[in-house]
Coordinates of C-alpha atoms in Angstrom, one line a residue:
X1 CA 0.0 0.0 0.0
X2 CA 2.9 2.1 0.8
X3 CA 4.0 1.3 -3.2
X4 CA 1.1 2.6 -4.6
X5 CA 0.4 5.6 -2.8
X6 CA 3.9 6.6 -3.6
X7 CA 3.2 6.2 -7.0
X8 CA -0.1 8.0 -7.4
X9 CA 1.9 10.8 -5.1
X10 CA 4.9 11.0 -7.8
X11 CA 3.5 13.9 -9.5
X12 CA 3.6 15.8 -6.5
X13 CA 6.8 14.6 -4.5
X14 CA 8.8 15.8 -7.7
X15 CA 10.8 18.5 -5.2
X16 CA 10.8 16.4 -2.5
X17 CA 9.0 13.6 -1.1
X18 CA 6.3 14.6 1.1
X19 CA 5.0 10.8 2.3
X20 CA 5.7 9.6 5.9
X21 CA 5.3 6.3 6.6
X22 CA 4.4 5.0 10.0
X23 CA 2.7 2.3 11.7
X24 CA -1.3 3.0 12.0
X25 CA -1.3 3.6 15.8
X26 CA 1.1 6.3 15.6
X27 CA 0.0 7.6 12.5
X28 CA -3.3 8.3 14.3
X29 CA -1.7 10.1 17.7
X30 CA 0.1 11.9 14.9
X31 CA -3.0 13.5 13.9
X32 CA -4.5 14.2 17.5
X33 CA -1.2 15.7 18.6
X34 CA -0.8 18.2 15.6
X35 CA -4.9 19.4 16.5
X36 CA -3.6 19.8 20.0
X37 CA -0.5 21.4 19.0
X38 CA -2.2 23.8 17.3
X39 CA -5.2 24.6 19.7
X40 CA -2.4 25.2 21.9
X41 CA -0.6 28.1 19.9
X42 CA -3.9 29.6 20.1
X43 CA -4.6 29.0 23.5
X44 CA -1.3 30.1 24.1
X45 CA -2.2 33.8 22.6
X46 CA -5.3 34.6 23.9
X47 CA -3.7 34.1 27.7
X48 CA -0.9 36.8 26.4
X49 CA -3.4 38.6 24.6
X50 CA -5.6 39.3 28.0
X51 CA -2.3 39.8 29.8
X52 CA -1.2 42.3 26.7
X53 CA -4.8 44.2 27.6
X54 CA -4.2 44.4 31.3
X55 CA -0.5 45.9 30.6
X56 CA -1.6 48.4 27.7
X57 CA 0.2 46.1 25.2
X58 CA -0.5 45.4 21.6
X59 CA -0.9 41.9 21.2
X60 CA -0.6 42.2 17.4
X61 CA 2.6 43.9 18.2
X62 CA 3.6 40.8 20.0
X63 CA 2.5 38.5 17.2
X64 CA 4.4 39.6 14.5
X65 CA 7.6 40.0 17.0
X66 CA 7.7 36.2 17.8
X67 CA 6.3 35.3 14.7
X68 CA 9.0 36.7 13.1
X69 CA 11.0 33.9 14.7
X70 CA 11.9 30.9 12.6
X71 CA 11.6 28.7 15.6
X72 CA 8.4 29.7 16.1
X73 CA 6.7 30.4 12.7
X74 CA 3.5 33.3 12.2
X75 CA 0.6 30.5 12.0
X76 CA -2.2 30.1 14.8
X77 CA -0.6 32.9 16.5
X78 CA -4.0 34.8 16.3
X79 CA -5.7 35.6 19.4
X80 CA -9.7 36.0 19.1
X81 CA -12.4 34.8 20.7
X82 CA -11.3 31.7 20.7
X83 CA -11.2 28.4 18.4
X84 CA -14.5 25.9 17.8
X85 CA -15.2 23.7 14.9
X86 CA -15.3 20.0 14.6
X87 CA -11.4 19.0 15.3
X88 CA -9.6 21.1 17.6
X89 CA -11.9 20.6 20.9
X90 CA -13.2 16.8 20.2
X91 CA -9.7 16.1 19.8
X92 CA -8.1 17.9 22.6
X93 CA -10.8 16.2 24.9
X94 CA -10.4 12.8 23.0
X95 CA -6.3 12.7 23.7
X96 CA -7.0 13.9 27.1
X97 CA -9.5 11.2 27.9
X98 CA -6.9 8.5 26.4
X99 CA -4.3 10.1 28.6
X100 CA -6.7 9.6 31.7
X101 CA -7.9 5.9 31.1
X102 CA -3.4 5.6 30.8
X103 CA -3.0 7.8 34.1
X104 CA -0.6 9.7 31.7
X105 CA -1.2 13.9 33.0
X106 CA -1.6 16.2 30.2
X107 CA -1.4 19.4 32.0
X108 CA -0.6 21.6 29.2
X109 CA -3.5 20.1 26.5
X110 CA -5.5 20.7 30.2
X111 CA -5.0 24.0 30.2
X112 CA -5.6 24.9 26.7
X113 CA -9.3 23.9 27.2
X114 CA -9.5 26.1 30.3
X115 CA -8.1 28.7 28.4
X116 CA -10.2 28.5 25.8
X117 CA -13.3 28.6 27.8
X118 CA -12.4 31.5 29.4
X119 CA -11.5 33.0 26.3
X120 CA -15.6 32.3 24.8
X121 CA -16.9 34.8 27.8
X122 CA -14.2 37.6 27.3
X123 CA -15.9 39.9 24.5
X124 CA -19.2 39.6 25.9
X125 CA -17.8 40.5 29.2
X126 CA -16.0 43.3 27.8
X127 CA -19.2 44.7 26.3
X128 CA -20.9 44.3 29.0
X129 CA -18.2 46.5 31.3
X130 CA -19.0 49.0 28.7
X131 CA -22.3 49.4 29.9
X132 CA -21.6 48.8 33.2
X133 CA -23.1 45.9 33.7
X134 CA -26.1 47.2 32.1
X135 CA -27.1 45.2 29.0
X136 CA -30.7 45.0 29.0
X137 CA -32.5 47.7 26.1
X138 CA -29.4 47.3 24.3
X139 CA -28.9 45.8 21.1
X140 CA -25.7 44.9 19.7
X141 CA -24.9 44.0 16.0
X142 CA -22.7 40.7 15.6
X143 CA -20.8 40.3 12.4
X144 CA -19.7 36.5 11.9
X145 CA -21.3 33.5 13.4
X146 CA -19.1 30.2 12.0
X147 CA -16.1 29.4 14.1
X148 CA -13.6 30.3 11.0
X149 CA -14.4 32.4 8.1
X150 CA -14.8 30.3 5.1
X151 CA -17.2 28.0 6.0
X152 CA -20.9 28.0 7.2
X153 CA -19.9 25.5 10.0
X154 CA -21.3 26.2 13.1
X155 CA -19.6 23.4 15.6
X156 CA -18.6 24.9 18.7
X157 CA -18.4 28.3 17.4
X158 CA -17.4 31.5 19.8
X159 CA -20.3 33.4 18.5
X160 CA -22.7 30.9 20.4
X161 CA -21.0 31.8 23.9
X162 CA -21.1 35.2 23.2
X163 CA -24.7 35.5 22.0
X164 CA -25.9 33.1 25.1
X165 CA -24.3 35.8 27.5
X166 CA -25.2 38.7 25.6
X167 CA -29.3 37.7 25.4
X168 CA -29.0 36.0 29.2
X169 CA -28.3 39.2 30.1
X170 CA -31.3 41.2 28.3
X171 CA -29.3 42.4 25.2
X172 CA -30.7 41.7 22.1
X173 CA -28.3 40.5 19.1
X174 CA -28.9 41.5 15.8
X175 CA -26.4 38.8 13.4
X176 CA -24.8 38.3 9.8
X177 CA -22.6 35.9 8.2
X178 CA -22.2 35.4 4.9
X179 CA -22.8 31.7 4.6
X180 CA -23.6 30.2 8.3
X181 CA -26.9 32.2 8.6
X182 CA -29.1 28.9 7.7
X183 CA -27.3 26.5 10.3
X184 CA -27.4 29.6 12.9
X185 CA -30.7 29.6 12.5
X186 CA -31.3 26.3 12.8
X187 CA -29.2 25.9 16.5
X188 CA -30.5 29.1 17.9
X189 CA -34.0 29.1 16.8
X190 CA -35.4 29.6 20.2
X191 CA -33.5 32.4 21.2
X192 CA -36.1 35.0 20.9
X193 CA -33.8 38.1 21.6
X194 CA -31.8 37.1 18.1
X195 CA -32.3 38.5 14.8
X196 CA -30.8 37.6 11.4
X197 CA -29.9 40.1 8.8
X198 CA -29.4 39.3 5.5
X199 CA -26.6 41.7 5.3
X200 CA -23.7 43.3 7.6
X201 CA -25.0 46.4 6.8
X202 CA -28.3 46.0 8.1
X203 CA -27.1 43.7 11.4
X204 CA -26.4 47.8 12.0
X205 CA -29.6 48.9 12.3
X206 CA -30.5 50.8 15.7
X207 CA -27.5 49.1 17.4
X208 CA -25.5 50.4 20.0
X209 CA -22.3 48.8 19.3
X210 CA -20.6 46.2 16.9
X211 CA -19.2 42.9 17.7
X212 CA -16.7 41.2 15.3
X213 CA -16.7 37.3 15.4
X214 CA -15.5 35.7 12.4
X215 CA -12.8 37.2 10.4
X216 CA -14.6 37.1 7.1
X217 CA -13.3 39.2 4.4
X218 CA -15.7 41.5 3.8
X219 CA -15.3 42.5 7.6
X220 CA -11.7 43.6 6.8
X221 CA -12.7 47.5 5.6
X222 CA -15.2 48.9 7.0
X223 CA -16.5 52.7 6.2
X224 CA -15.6 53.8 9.8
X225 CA -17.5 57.2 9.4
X226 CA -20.8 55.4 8.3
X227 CA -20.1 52.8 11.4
X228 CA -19.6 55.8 13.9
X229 CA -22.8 57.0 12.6
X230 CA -25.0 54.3 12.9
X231 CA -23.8 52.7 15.9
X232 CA -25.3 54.5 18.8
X233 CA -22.8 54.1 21.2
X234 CA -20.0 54.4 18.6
X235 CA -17.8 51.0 20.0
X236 CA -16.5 48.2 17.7
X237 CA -15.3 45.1 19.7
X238 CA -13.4 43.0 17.4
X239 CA -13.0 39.9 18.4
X240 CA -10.5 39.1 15.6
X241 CA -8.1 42.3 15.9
X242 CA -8.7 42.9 12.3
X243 CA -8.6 46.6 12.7
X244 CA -5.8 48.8 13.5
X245 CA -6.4 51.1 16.0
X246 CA -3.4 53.6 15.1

């Protein structure tokens, strides 16, 4: 089998060959550890991220500094609002269960679940401490509701821990995204105090601030005057840093 995928691979291990060959069991922790590895970097970022806020440091700053490093690399060094989706949780719980039925510790994969718990709750806590606690009458538009952009996939995605805390406190949420609008519906259906928009544009529309999500494209440049105009309280959080503030 080994043969044959190397030959069907030929055309593309012409620079250098690109297959590993491994027994099956290690070929699947293989996989597990480079989700957890990766859910990590994150993880890893959104702990110096809230530490950057508390210090009046720019985190983006930060990123491209160690990023810059070749031992280190510029990719999942993004902090946000935290990861979701179908691999990197299942499989950070899955190789931490394995490691418990082995009495093996896994502190660090531990901790990048804590982390990224915390991490769901920290935008709507910040717009919350805007208001002073005081979210109910206000409405806040919410730009992005899959857990990455490019895809409508709504598995474990941030937006769903922020809209919970936003509407359990008396907010009302008024949300876009370009593809994952018919699977958000579908999962928060019952959630009375959430409107869809069929545009990011009109998720605007008597809001009091703006909460970025997903890092779709299309969120990347805004017209700041209109969205100081139309956003009563004149506040974007972006949960994606996609904005300089310079």
């Amino acid at each position: 089998s080994a043969e044959t995928m190397r030959q069907l691979y030929a055309p593309f291990n012409r620079n250098r060959d690109r297959l590993i060959v491994m027994d099956i069991r290690s070929a699947e922790f293989t996989k597990y550890a480079a989700n957890c590895m990766l859910a990590v970097r994150i993880s890893f970022m959104n702990e110096m991220a809230n530490l950057a806020d508390r210090l009046g440091v720019d985190i983006e700053h930060v990123r491209r500094g160690i990023g810059s490093d070749p031992r280190i690399g510029p990719h999942f060094l993004y902090a946000g609002a935290g990861f979701g989706g179908s691999c990197f949780p299942k499989d950070l719980r899955a190789l931490a269960h394995t490691a418990a039925d082995h009495d093996e510790p896994v502190d660090i994969l531990t901790a990048a679940m804590q982390v990224n718990q915390r991490q769901h709750h920290i935008l709507a806590g910040k717009i919350s401490r805007f208001f002073d606690g005081e979210l109910a009458g206000r409405t806040v538009a919410l730009w992005g509701l899959a857990f990455k952009a490019n895809t409508d996939d709504m598995r474990e995605a941030p937006s769903l821990k922020v809209i919970d805390a936003l509407t359990a406190a008396g907010a009302k949420v008024r949300a876009y995204d370009p593809v994952a609008l018919s699977n958000a519906r579908s999962i928060i259906k019952d959630n009375k105090n959430v409107e869809f928009t069929n545009s990011a544009e009109a998720a605007l529309n008597g809001a009091d601030v703006l909460a970025v999500i997903t890092e779709w494209l299309e969120f990347r440049s805004p017209n700041f005057e209109d969205l100081a105009r139309k956003l009563k309280a004149k506040a974007i959080f972006d949960g994606r840093n996609l904005y300089d503030t310079a």
